PDB file of C-alpha atoms in Angstrom:
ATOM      1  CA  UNK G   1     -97.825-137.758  33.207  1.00 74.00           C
ATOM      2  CA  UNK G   2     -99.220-137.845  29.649  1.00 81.00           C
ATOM      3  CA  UNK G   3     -97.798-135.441  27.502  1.00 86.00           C
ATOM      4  CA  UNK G   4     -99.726-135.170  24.099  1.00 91.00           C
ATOM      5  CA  UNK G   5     -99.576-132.369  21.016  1.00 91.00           C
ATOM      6  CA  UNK G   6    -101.478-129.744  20.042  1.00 93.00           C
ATOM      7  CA  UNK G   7    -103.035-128.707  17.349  1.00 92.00           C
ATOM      8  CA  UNK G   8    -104.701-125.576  15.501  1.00 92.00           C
ATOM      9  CA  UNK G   9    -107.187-126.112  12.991  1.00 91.00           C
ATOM     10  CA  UNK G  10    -104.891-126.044   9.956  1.00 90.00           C
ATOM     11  CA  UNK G  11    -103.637-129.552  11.375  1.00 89.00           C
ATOM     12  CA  UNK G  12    -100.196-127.792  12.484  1.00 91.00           C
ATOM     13  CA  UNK G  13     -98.300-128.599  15.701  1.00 90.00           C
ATOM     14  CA  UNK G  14     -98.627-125.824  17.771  1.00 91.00           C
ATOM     15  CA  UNK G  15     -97.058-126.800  21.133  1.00 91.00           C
ATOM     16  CA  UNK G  16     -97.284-129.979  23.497  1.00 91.00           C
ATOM     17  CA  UNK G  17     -99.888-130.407  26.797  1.00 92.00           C
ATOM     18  CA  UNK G  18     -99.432-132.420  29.763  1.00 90.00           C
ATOM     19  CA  UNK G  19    -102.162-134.472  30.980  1.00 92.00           C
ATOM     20  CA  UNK G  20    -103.388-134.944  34.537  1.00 90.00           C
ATOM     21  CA  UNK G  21    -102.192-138.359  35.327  1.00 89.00           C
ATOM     22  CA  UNK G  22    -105.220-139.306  37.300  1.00 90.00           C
ATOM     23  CA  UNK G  23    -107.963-138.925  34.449  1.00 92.00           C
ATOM     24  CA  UNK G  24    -105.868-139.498  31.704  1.00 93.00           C
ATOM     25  CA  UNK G  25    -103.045-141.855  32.767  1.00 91.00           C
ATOM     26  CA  UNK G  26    -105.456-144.642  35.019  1.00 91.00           C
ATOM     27  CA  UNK G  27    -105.604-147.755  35.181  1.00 93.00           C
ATOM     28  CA  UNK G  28    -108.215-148.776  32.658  1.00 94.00           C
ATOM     29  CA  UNK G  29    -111.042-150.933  34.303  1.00 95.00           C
ATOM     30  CA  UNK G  30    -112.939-152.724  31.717  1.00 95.00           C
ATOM     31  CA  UNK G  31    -115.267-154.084  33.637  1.00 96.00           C
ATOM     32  CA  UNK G  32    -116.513-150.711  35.194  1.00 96.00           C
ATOM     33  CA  UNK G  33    -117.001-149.331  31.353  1.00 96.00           C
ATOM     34  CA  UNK G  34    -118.664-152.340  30.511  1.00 97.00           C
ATOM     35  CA  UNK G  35    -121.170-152.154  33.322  1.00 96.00           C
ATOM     36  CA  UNK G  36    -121.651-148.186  32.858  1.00 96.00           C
ATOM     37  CA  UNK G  37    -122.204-148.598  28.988  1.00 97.00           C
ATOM     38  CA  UNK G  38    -124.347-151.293  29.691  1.00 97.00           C
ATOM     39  CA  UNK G  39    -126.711-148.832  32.178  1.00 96.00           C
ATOM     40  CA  UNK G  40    -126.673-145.830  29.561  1.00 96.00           C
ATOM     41  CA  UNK G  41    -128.144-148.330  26.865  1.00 96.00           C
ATOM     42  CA  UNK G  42    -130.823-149.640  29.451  1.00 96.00           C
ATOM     43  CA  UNK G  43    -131.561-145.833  30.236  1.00 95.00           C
ATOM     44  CA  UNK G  44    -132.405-144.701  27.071  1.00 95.00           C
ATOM     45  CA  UNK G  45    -134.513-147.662  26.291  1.00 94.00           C
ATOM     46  CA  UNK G  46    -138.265-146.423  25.815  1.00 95.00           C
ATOM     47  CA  UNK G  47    -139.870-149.779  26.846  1.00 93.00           C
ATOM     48  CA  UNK G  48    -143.299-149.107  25.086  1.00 95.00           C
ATOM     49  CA  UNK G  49    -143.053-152.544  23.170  1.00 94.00           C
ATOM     50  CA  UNK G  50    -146.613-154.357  24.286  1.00 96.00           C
ATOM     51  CA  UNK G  51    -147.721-157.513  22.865  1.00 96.00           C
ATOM     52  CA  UNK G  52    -151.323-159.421  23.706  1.00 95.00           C
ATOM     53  CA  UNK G  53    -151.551-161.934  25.807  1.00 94.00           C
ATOM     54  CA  UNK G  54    -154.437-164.653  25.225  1.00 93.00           C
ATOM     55  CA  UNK G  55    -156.407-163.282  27.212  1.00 92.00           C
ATOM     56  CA  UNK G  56    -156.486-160.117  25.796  1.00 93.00           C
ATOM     57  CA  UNK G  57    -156.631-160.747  21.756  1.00 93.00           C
ATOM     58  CA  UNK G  58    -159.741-160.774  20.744  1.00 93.00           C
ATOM     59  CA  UNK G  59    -162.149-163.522  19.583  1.00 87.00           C
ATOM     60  CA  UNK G  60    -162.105-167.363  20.946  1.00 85.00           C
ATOM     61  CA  UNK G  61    -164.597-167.633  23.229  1.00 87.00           C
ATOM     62  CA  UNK G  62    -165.876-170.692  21.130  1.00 91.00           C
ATOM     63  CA  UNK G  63    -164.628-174.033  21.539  1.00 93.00           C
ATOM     64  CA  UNK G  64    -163.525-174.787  18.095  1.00 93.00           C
ATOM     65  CA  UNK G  65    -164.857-178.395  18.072  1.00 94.00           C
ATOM     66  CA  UNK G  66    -166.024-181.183  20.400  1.00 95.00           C
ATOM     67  CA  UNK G  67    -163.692-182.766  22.548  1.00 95.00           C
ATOM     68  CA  UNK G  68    -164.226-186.144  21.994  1.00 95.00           C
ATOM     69  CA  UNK G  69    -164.476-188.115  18.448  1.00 94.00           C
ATOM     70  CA  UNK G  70    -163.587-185.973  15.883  1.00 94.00           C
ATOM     71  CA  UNK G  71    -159.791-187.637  15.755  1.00 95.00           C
ATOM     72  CA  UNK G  72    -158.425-184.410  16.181  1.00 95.00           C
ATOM     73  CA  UNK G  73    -156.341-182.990  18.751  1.00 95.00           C
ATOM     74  CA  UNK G  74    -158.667-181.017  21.773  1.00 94.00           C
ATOM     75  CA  UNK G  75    -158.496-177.327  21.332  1.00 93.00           C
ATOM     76  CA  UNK G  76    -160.433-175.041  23.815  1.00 92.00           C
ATOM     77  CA  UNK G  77    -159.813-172.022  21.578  1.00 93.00           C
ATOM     78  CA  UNK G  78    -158.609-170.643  18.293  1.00 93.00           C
ATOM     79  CA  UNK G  79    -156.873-167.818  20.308  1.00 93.00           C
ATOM     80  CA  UNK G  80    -154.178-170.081  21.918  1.00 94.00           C
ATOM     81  CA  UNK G  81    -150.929-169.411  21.220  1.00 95.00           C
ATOM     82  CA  UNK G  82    -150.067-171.844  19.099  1.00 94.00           C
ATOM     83  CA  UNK G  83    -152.725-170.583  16.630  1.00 94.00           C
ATOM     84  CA  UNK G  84    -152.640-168.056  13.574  1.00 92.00           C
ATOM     85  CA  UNK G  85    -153.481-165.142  15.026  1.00 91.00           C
ATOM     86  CA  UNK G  86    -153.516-166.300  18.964  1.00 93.00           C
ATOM     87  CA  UNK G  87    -151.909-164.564  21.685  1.00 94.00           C
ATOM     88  CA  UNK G  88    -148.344-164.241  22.674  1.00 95.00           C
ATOM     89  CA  UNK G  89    -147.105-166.579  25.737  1.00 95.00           C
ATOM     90  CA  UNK G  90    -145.083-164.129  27.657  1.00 95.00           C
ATOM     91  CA  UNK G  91    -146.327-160.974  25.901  1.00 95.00           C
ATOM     92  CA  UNK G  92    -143.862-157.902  26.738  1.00 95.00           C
ATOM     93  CA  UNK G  93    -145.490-154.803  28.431  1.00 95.00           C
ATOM     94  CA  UNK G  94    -144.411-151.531  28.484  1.00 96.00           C
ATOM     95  CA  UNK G  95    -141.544-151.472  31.449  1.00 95.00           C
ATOM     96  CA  UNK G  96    -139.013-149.334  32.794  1.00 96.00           C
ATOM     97  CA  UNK G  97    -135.513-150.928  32.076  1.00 95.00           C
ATOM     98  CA  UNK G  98    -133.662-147.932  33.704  1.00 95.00           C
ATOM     99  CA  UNK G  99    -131.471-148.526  37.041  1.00 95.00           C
ATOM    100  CA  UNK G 100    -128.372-146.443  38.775  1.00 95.00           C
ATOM    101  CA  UNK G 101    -125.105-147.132  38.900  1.00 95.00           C
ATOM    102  CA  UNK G 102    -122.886-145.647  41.683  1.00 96.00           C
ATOM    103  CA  UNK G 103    -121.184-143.148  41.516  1.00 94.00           C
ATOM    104  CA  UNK G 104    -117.866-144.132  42.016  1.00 95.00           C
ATOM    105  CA  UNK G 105    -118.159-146.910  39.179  1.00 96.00           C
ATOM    106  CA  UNK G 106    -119.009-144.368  36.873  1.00 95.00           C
ATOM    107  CA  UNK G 107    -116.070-141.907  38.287  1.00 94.00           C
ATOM    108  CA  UNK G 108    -114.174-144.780  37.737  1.00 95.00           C
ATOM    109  CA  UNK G 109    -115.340-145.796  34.092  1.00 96.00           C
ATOM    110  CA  UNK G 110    -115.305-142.367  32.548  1.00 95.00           C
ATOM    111  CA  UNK G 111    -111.312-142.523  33.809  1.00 95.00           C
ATOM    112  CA  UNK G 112    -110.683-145.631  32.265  1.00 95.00           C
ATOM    113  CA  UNK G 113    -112.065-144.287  28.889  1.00 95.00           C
ATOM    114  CA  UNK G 114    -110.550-141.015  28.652  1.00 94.00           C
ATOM    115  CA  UNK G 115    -107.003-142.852  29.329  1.00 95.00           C
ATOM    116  CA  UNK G 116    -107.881-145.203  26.935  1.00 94.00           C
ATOM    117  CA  UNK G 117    -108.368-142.682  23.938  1.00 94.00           C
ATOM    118  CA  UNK G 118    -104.698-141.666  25.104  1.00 93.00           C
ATOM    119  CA  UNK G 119    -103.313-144.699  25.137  1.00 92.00           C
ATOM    120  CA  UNK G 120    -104.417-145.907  21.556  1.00 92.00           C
ATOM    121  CA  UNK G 121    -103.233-142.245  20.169  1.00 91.00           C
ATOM    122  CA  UNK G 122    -107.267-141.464  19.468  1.00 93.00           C
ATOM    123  CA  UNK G 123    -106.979-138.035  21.468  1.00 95.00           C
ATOM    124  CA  UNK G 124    -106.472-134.944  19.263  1.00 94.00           C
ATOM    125  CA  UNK G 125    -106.281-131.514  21.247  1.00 94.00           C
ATOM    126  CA  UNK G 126    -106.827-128.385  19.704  1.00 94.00           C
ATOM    127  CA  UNK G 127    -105.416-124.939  20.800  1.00 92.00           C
ATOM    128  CA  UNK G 128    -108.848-123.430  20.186  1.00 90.00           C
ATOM    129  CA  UNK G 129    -112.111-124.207  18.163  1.00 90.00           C
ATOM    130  CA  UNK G 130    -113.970-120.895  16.940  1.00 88.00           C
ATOM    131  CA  UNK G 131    -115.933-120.317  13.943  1.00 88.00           C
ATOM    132  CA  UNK G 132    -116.583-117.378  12.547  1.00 86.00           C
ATOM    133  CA  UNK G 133    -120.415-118.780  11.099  1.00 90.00           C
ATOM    134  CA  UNK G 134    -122.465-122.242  10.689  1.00 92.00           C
ATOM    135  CA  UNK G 135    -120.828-123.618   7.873  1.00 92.00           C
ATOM    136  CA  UNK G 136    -120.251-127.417   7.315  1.00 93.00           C
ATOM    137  CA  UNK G 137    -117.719-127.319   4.704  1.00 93.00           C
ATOM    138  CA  UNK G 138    -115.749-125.122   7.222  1.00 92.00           C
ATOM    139  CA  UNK G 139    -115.557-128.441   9.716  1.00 93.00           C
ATOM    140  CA  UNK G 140    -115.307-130.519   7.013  1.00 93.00           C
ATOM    141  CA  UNK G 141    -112.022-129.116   6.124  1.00 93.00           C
ATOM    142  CA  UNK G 142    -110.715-129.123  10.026  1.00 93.00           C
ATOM    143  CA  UNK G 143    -111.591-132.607  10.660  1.00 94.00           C
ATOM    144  CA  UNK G 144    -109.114-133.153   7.764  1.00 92.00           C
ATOM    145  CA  UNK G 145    -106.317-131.227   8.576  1.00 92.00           C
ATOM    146  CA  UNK G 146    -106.174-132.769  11.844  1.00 92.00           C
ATOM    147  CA  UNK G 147    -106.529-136.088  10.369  1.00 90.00           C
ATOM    148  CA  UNK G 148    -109.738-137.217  12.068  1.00 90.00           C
ATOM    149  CA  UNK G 149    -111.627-140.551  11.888  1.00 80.00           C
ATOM    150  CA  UNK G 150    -115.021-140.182  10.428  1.00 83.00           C
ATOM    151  CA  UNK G 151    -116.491-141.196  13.692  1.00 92.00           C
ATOM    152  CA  UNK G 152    -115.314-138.455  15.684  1.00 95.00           C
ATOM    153  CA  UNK G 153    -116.713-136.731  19.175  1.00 95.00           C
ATOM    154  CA  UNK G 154    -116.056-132.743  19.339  1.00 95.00           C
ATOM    155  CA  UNK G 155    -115.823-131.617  23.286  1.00 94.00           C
ATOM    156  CA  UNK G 156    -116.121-128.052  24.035  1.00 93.00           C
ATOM    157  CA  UNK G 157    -115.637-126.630  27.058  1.00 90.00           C
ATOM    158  CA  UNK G 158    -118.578-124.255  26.566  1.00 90.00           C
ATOM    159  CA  UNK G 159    -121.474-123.760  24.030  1.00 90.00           C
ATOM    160  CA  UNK G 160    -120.604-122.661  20.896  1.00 90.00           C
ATOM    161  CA  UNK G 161    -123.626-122.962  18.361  1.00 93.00           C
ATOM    162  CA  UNK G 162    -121.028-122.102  15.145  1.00 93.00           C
ATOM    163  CA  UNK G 163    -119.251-125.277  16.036  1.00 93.00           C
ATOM    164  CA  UNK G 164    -122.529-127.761  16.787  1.00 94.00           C
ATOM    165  CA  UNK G 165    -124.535-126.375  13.762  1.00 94.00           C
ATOM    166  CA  UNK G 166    -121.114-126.810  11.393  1.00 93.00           C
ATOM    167  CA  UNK G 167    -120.790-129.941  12.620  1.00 93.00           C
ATOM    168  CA  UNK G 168    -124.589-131.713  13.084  1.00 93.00           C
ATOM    169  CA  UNK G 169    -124.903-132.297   9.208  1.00 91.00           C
ATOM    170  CA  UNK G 170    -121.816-134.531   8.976  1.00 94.00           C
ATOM    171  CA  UNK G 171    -122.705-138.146   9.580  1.00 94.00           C
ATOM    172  CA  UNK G 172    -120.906-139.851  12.649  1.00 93.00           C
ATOM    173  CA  UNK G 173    -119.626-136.581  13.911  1.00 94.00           C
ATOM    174  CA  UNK G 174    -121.236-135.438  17.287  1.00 94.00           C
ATOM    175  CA  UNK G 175    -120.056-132.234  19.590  1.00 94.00           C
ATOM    176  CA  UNK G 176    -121.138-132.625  23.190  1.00 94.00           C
ATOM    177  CA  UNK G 177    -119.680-130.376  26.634  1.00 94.00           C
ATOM    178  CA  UNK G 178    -117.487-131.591  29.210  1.00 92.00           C
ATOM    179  CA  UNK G 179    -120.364-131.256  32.195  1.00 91.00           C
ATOM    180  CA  UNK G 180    -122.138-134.208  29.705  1.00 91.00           C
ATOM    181  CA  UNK G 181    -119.774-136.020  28.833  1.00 93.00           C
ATOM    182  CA  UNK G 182    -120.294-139.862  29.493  1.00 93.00           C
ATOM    183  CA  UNK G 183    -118.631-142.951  28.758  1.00 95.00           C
ATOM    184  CA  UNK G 184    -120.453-144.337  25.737  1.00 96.00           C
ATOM    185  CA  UNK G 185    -120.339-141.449  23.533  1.00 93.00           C
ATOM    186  CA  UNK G 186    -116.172-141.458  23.971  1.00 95.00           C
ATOM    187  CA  UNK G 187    -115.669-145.207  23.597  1.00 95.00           C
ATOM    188  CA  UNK G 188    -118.277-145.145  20.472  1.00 94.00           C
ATOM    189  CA  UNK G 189    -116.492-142.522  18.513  1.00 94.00           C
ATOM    190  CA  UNK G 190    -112.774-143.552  17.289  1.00 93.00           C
ATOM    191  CA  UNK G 191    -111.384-139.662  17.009  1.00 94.00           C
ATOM    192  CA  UNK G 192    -111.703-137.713  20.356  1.00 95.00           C
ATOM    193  CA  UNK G 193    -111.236-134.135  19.329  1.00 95.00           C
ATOM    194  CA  UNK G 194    -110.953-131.621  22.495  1.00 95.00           C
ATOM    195  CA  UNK G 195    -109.837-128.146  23.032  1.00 93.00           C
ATOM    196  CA  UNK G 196    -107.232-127.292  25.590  1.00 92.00           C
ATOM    197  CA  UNK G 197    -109.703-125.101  27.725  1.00 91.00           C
ATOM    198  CA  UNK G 198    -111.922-128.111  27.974  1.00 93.00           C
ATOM    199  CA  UNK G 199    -108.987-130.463  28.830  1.00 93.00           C
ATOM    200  CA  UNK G 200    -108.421-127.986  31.719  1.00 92.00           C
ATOM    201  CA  UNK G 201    -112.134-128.042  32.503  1.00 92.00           C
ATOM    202  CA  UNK G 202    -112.559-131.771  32.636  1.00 91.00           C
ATOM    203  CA  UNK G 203    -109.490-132.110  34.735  1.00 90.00           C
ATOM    204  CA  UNK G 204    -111.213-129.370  37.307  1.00 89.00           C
ATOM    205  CA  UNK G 205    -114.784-131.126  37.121  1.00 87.00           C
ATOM    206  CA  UNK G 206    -113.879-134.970  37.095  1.00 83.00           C
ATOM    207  CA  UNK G 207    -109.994-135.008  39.232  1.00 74.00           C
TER     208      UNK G 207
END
């Protein structure tokens, strides 16, 4: 069982916490965070990008010059694609790129990350996170005590708008809950800063 310390938000020890072994001891799978990152980034693709096709650009309908005995190549119009100004050959259209994954892949992935952050030491847990008002230079100054990476994810176990308005100004800093937490947003940040109410709450909602 993962045993890992705590902190308060002068950057002193305050006690130690064990960890449930099946979220935050597994065996990391790769391969499953690979293929879940892989389906957020395809979900959150807009796919509005739209390009003509020949038959849509306008202007061409001409035959630009006789086929025979001019000593130039035949063209049948100044729209092809290999003109200035023709049409695209395989012109992208606006798609939808999204697609599921099951569930037990992603069950499987967001394991594998959280016991990755614990195995490379990138966890920090905190005995409690309140602010008293929305002021950045407040977080600033906690993310520094506890010695955090500048790309660092705040989970709360509950909203707390002091704590996401103190923190949204600072670049590469993002607060999210445990009920959205999701694979890419852990593995993309290097500090993973958590209270000990929400380590309790993602061991209830994800064991």
């Amino acid at each position: 069982m993962p045993k890992v310390s705590v902190y308060n938000l002068l950057g002193e020890q305050v006690g130690e916490i064990d960890l449930n072994d099946d979220i935050f001891g597994a065996e990391i799978n790769e391969h499953a965070m690979y293929e879940v990152v892989k389906n957020h980034l395809a979900n959150k693709r807009q796919g509005t990008q739209s390009a003509k096709t020949r038959a849509e650009v306008r202007g061409g309908g001409r035959k630009p010059w006789r086929q025979k005995g001019t000593g130039r190549a035949r063209q049948g119009s100044i729209r092809a694609p290999h003109w200035t100004g023709g049409g695209v050959v395989f012109a992208p259209k606006p798609r939808d790129y999204s697609y599921s994954v099951p569930k037990k892949v992603k069950r499987v992935a967001l394991k594998s990350a959280l016991s990755s952050k614990v195995l490379e030491n990138e966890i920090i847990v905190l005995d409690e996170l309140n602010l008293s008002e929305p002021k950045t230079k407040e977080m600033v100054k906690i993310l520094e005590n506890i010695k955090a990476d500048k790309k660092a994810l705040i989970v709360m176990d509950e909203k707390n708008e002091n704590v996401i308005k103190s923190a949204r100004n600072i670049p590469n800093v993002e607060t999210t809950l445990v009920n959205t937490l999701n694979v890419y947003d852990i593995l993309k940040y290097n500090s993973f800063i958590i209270t000990k109410d929400a380590v309790r709450k993602v061991e209830e909602v994800y064991a």
